[in-house]
Amino acid sequence: MDDLYEVYAIRYGHHDRNAAANFIGGDPHDSPMPLDYFVWAIVGKSRTFVFDTGFDAKVADRRQRNLLRPVGEGLKMIGIDPDKVEDVIISHMHFDHAGNHELFPKARYHVQDVEMAYCTGRCMCHNYLRHPFDYEDVASMIGKLYAGRVTFHDGVSEVAPNLTVHRVGGHSKGLQVIRVKTQRGFVVLGSDASHFYANFEQNRPFPVLESATDMLDGYATMKKLASTPNHIIPGHDPLVLARYPAALAGVDDIVRLDLDPIPGAP
């Protein structure tokens, strides 16, 4: 039991869009299919990990996204003080996953080698590839590197007992997912390896990507890592909030992923 974790999905933002924007080749049923923005907390008996750091109000305004609740506020609601967090795992360096630079002053950041090489290298000469990144996020991570606060990972690494990171790429070259053991088995936090359930369930890639091959292979990797396909958590699907029980009474956008899904949920 010492090596089992509680896992929380904490929504902090929202963006309205239609289904056609969420699949390569569009979607014949172009109905509303919005993005929710999450960070995740992995709480063990002796260590707490934050997975991704979201964006702040300034970036929300510039990117025309809705900031529903500052990330730090959401963490405090479940008893996590950002000032005391010692480990932050970054799935990839896109603007909605690597912001809020000063929120975790004591934390060590865990990033894939390939991701930092990608977002600081020649691929960023192309606007299409550069657009999801924010210069300030990248510069801040370099600052943390020179302050001795970054640990790099190459492919698969054990960050703590029963908590591993796995590079899958696809959406971004060095994107990593987390496999974590909970009371219901191994949960895979996919982040943007799959934005929606429909992406990995139907093998239909999201259109913002570095490699379609890696994205499709990433779906298969997540299925191998998770106890069942129902243990895979996509990165932006509002259905996550409908499928999992609330972590707090009266709060519908912070849910427990280490508990079984709600019977009969969509």
CSV table of C-alpha atoms in Angstrom, one decimal:
chain,number,residue,atom,x,y,z
A,1,MET,CA,0.0,0.0,0.0
A,2,ASP,CA,2.9,2.4,0.5
A,3,ASP,CA,3.6,2.4,-3.2
A,4,LEU,CA,0.0,3.1,-4.3
A,5,TYR,CA,-1.0,6.6,-5.3
A,6,GLU,CA,-4.1,8.8,-5.3
A,7,VAL,CA,-4.5,10.6,-8.7
A,8,TYR,CA,-6.4,13.8,-9.3
A,9,ALA,CA,-7.5,15.5,-12.5
A,10,ILE,CA,-7.8,19.3,-11.9
A,11,ARG,CA,-9.5,21.3,-14.6
A,12,TYR,CA,-8.2,24.9,-14.9
A,13,GLY,CA,-9.3,26.0,-18.4
A,14,HIS,CA,-11.7,25.5,-21.3
A,15,HIS,CA,-11.8,26.2,-25.1
A,16,ASP,CA,-14.9,25.9,-27.3
A,17,ARG,CA,-14.3,24.2,-30.7
A,18,ASN,CA,-16.0,21.8,-33.0
A,19,ALA,CA,-15.2,18.1,-33.7
A,20,ALA,CA,-13.6,18.8,-37.1
A,21,ALA,CA,-10.7,20.5,-35.3
A,22,ASN,CA,-9.9,17.5,-33.3
A,23,PHE,CA,-9.2,14.8,-35.9
A,24,ILE,CA,-6.9,14.7,-39.0
A,25,GLY,CA,-9.4,14.8,-41.9
A,26,GLY,CA,-12.0,16.5,-39.8
A,27,ASP,CA,-15.2,14.8,-38.6
A,28,PRO,CA,-18.5,14.1,-40.5
A,29,HIS,CA,-20.5,15.1,-37.4
A,30,ASP,CA,-19.1,18.5,-36.8
A,31,SER,CA,-20.8,19.2,-33.6
A,32,PRO,CA,-19.3,21.0,-30.6
A,33,MET,CA,-16.3,19.1,-29.1
A,34,PRO,CA,-14.6,21.5,-26.6
A,35,LEU,CA,-11.2,21.1,-25.0
A,36,ASP,CA,-10.9,21.1,-21.2
A,37,TYR,CA,-7.4,21.9,-19.8
A,38,PHE,CA,-6.1,19.9,-16.8
A,39,VAL,CA,-3.2,19.5,-14.6
A,40,TRP,CA,-2.8,16.3,-12.6
A,41,ALA,CA,-1.7,15.5,-9.0
A,42,ILE,CA,-0.2,12.2,-8.0
A,43,VAL,CA,-0.3,11.8,-4.2
A,44,GLY,CA,1.7,9.1,-2.4
A,45,LYS,CA,2.2,8.3,1.2
A,46,SER,CA,5.5,10.2,1.3
A,47,ARG,CA,5.8,12.1,-2.0
A,48,THR,CA,3.5,14.3,-4.2
A,49,PHE,CA,4.0,14.8,-7.9
A,50,VAL,CA,2.4,17.4,-10.1
A,51,PHE,CA,2.0,16.5,-13.8
A,52,ASP,CA,2.1,19.6,-16.0
A,53,THR,CA,1.7,23.2,-15.0
A,54,GLY,CA,-0.9,24.7,-17.3
A,55,PHE,CA,-1.0,28.3,-18.4
A,56,ASP,CA,-1.7,31.6,-16.5
A,57,ALA,CA,-4.1,34.5,-17.2
A,58,LYS,CA,-1.7,36.3,-19.5
A,59,VAL,CA,-1.3,33.4,-21.8
A,60,ALA,CA,-5.0,32.6,-21.6
A,61,ASP,CA,-5.7,36.1,-22.9
A,62,ARG,CA,-3.1,35.9,-25.6
A,63,ARG,CA,-4.1,32.4,-26.8
A,64,GLN,CA,-7.9,33.2,-26.4
A,65,ARG,CA,-8.5,30.4,-23.9
A,66,ASN,CA,-10.8,30.5,-20.9
A,67,LEU,CA,-8.9,30.3,-17.6
A,68,LEU,CA,-11.5,28.9,-15.2
A,69,ARG,CA,-9.3,28.7,-12.1
A,70,PRO,CA,-5.6,29.4,-11.5
A,71,VAL,CA,-3.7,26.2,-11.3
A,72,GLY,CA,-2.3,26.9,-7.9
A,73,GLU,CA,-5.8,27.5,-6.5
A,74,GLY,CA,-7.0,24.2,-7.8
A,75,LEU,CA,-4.1,22.4,-6.1
A,76,LYS,CA,-4.6,24.1,-2.8
A,77,MET,CA,-8.3,22.9,-2.9
A,78,ILE,CA,-7.0,19.3,-2.6
A,79,GLY,CA,-4.5,20.2,0.1
A,80,ILE,CA,-1.4,20.6,-2.1
A,81,ASP,CA,0.7,23.7,-1.4
A,82,PRO,CA,2.6,24.6,-4.6
A,83,ASP,CA,5.4,26.2,-2.5
A,84,LYS,CA,6.1,22.7,-1.0
A,85,VAL,CA,5.9,20.6,-4.2
A,86,GLU,CA,9.3,18.9,-4.8
A,87,ASP,CA,8.7,17.1,-8.2
A,88,VAL,CA,7.0,18.4,-11.3
A,89,ILE,CA,6.8,16.2,-14.4
A,90,ILE,CA,6.3,17.9,-17.7
A,91,SER,CA,4.6,15.9,-20.4
A,92,HIS,CA,5.8,18.3,-23.1
A,93,MET,CA,6.7,21.9,-23.5
A,94,HIS,CA,3.5,23.2,-25.2
A,95,PHE,CA,2.0,26.4,-23.8
A,96,ASP,CA,-0.8,24.7,-22.0
A,97,HIS,CA,1.4,22.3,-20.2
A,98,ALA,CA,4.6,24.2,-19.2
A,99,GLY,CA,3.5,27.6,-17.9
A,100,ASN,CA,3.1,29.2,-14.5
A,101,HIS,CA,6.9,29.4,-14.2
A,102,GLU,CA,7.1,30.7,-10.6
A,103,LEU,CA,4.4,28.5,-9.1
A,104,PHE,CA,6.7,25.7,-7.8
A,105,PRO,CA,9.8,27.4,-6.4
A,106,LYS,CA,11.2,24.3,-4.7
A,107,ALA,CA,10.4,21.8,-7.4
A,108,ARG,CA,12.7,19.7,-9.6
A,109,TYR,CA,11.3,19.4,-13.1
A,110,HIS,CA,11.3,16.1,-15.0
A,111,VAL,CA,11.6,16.5,-18.8
A,112,GLN,CA,12.5,14.2,-21.7
A,113,ASP,CA,15.9,14.8,-23.4
A,114,VAL,CA,14.3,14.8,-26.8
A,115,GLU,CA,11.7,17.4,-25.9
A,116,MET,CA,14.2,20.0,-24.8
A,117,ALA,CA,16.4,19.3,-27.8
A,118,TYR,CA,13.3,19.7,-30.0
A,119,CYS,CA,11.9,22.9,-28.6
A,120,THR,CA,15.3,24.6,-28.7
A,121,GLY,CA,16.5,23.3,-32.1
A,122,ARG,CA,16.1,23.7,-35.8
A,123,CYS,CA,12.6,22.4,-35.9
A,124,MET,CA,11.5,25.7,-34.2
A,125,CYS,CA,12.5,27.5,-37.5
A,126,HIS,CA,9.1,26.3,-38.8
A,127,ASN,CA,6.1,28.3,-37.6
A,128,TYR,CA,3.7,25.3,-37.8
A,129,LEU,CA,5.9,23.4,-35.3
A,130,ARG,CA,6.8,26.4,-33.2
A,131,HIS,CA,3.3,27.7,-32.7
A,132,PRO,CA,2.2,25.5,-29.8
A,133,PHE,CA,5.3,26.5,-27.8
A,134,ASP,CA,5.8,29.7,-25.9
A,135,TYR,CA,9.2,31.3,-25.8
A,136,GLU,CA,8.8,32.3,-22.1
A,137,ASP,CA,8.1,28.7,-21.1
A,138,VAL,CA,11.2,27.4,-22.9
A,139,ALA,CA,13.4,30.2,-21.5
A,140,SER,CA,12.1,29.5,-18.0
A,141,MET,CA,13.0,25.8,-18.3
A,142,ILE,CA,16.5,26.7,-19.4
A,143,GLY,CA,16.7,29.0,-16.3
A,144,LYS,CA,15.7,26.1,-14.1
A,145,LEU,CA,18.3,23.9,-15.8
A,146,TYR,CA,21.0,26.3,-15.0
A,147,ALA,CA,19.7,26.5,-11.5
A,148,GLY,CA,20.2,22.8,-11.1
A,149,ARG,CA,16.4,22.0,-11.0
A,150,VAL,CA,15.9,19.8,-14.1
A,151,THR,CA,16.2,16.1,-14.4
A,152,PHE,CA,16.3,14.7,-17.9
A,153,HIS,CA,14.9,11.3,-18.9
A,154,ASP,CA,15.6,9.2,-22.0
A,155,GLY,CA,12.7,7.1,-23.0
A,156,VAL,CA,11.5,5.0,-20.0
A,157,SER,CA,12.5,6.0,-16.4
A,158,GLU,CA,11.3,5.1,-12.9
A,159,VAL,CA,10.7,8.4,-11.1
A,160,ALA,CA,9.5,6.7,-7.9
A,161,PRO,CA,8.4,3.2,-7.0
A,162,ASN,CA,5.4,2.3,-9.2
A,163,LEU,CA,5.6,5.6,-11.0
A,164,THR,CA,7.3,5.6,-14.4
A,165,VAL,CA,7.5,8.0,-17.4
A,166,HIS,CA,7.5,6.8,-21.0
A,167,ARG,CA,8.4,8.8,-24.1
A,168,VAL,CA,5.8,8.3,-26.8
A,169,GLY,CA,6.2,11.4,-29.0
A,170,GLY,CA,3.6,12.1,-31.7
A,171,HIS,CA,2.0,15.4,-30.6
A,172,SER,CA,5.4,16.7,-29.7
A,173,LYS,CA,8.7,14.9,-30.3
A,174,GLY,CA,9.5,14.3,-26.6
A,175,LEU,CA,6.0,13.9,-25.2
A,176,GLN,CA,6.0,11.5,-22.2
A,177,VAL,CA,3.1,9.7,-20.4
A,178,ILE,CA,3.0,8.5,-16.8
A,179,ARG,CA,2.2,5.0,-15.6
A,180,VAL,CA,1.2,5.0,-12.0
A,181,LYS,CA,-0.1,2.3,-9.7
A,182,THR,CA,-3.3,3.0,-7.9
A,183,GLN,CA,-5.8,1.0,-5.8
A,184,ARG,CA,-7.6,0.1,-9.1
A,185,GLY,CA,-4.5,-0.9,-11.0
A,186,PHE,CA,-2.1,0.9,-13.3
A,187,VAL,CA,-3.5,4.2,-14.6
A,188,VAL,CA,-1.9,5.9,-17.6
A,189,LEU,CA,-2.0,9.7,-17.6
A,190,GLY,CA,-1.8,10.3,-21.4
A,191,SER,CA,-1.7,14.1,-21.4
A,192,ASP,CA,-1.6,15.0,-25.1
A,193,ALA,CA,-0.6,11.5,-26.3
A,194,SER,CA,-4.4,11.5,-26.8
A,195,HIS,CA,-6.5,14.6,-26.4
A,196,PHE,CA,-9.8,12.8,-26.3
A,197,TYR,CA,-11.0,9.2,-25.7
A,198,ALA,CA,-12.0,9.1,-29.3
A,199,ASN,CA,-8.5,9.7,-30.6
A,200,PHE,CA,-7.0,6.5,-29.1
A,201,GLU,CA,-10.2,4.4,-29.1
A,202,GLN,CA,-10.8,5.0,-32.8
A,203,ASN,CA,-7.1,5.4,-33.9
A,204,ARG,CA,-7.9,8.9,-35.2
A,205,PRO,CA,-4.9,11.2,-34.7
A,206,PHE,CA,-5.3,14.8,-33.4
A,207,PRO,CA,-4.2,17.2,-36.1
A,208,VAL,CA,-1.4,19.0,-34.2
A,209,LEU,CA,1.5,16.6,-34.3
A,210,GLU,CA,5.1,16.1,-35.0
A,211,SER,CA,4.8,12.5,-36.1
A,212,ALA,CA,1.6,10.6,-37.1
A,213,THR,CA,3.4,7.4,-36.8
A,214,ASP,CA,4.6,8.1,-33.2
A,215,MET,CA,1.1,9.3,-32.3
A,216,LEU,CA,-0.6,6.1,-33.5
A,217,ASP,CA,2.2,3.9,-31.9
A,218,GLY,CA,1.6,5.9,-28.7
A,219,TYR,CA,-2.0,4.8,-28.6
A,220,ALA,CA,-0.8,1.2,-28.6
A,221,THR,CA,1.9,1.9,-26.0
A,222,MET,CA,-0.7,3.3,-23.6
A,223,LYS,CA,-2.9,0.3,-24.0
A,224,LYS,CA,0.0,-2.0,-23.1
A,225,LEU,CA,0.9,0.1,-20.1
A,226,ALA,CA,-2.5,0.5,-18.6
A,227,SER,CA,-4.3,-2.3,-16.7
A,228,THR,CA,-7.2,-1.9,-19.2
A,229,PRO,CA,-8.2,0.7,-21.8
A,230,ASN,CA,-10.5,2.2,-19.2
A,231,HIS,CA,-7.3,3.0,-17.2
A,232,ILE,CA,-6.1,5.5,-19.9
A,233,ILE,CA,-6.8,9.1,-19.2
A,234,PRO,CA,-6.8,11.5,-22.2
A,235,GLY,CA,-5.4,15.0,-21.8
A,236,HIS,CA,-8.3,17.3,-22.7
A,237,ASP,CA,-11.6,15.4,-22.8
A,238,PRO,CA,-14.5,16.8,-20.8
A,239,LEU,CA,-15.8,13.3,-20.4
A,240,VAL,CA,-13.1,12.7,-17.8
A,241,LEU,CA,-15.1,14.9,-15.4
A,242,ALA,CA,-18.3,12.9,-16.2
A,243,ARG,CA,-16.7,9.5,-15.8
A,244,TYR,CA,-14.9,9.8,-12.5
A,245,PRO,CA,-16.1,10.7,-9.0
A,246,ALA,CA,-15.6,14.1,-7.6
A,247,ALA,CA,-12.8,14.6,-5.2
A,248,LEU,CA,-14.6,17.3,-3.2
A,249,ALA,CA,-18.2,17.8,-2.3
A,250,GLY,CA,-19.8,20.5,-4.4
A,251,VAL,CA,-16.9,20.7,-6.9
A,252,ASP,CA,-17.5,19.1,-10.3
A,253,ASP,CA,-14.2,19.8,-12.0
A,254,ILE,CA,-11.7,18.0,-9.7
A,255,VAL,CA,-12.0,14.2,-9.9
A,256,ARG,CA,-10.3,11.1,-8.5
A,257,LEU,CA,-8.7,8.9,-11.2
A,258,ASP,CA,-7.5,6.3,-8.8
A,259,LEU,CA,-11.2,5.3,-8.1
A,260,ASP,CA,-13.4,3.3,-10.4
A,261,PRO,CA,-15.3,5.1,-13.0
A,262,ILE,CA,-18.9,6.0,-12.2
A,263,PRO,CA,-21.3,3.2,-13.4
A,264,GLY,CA,-23.3,4.2,-16.4
A,265,ALA,CA,-21.3,7.3,-17.1
A,266,PRO,CA,-21.0,8.4,-20.7
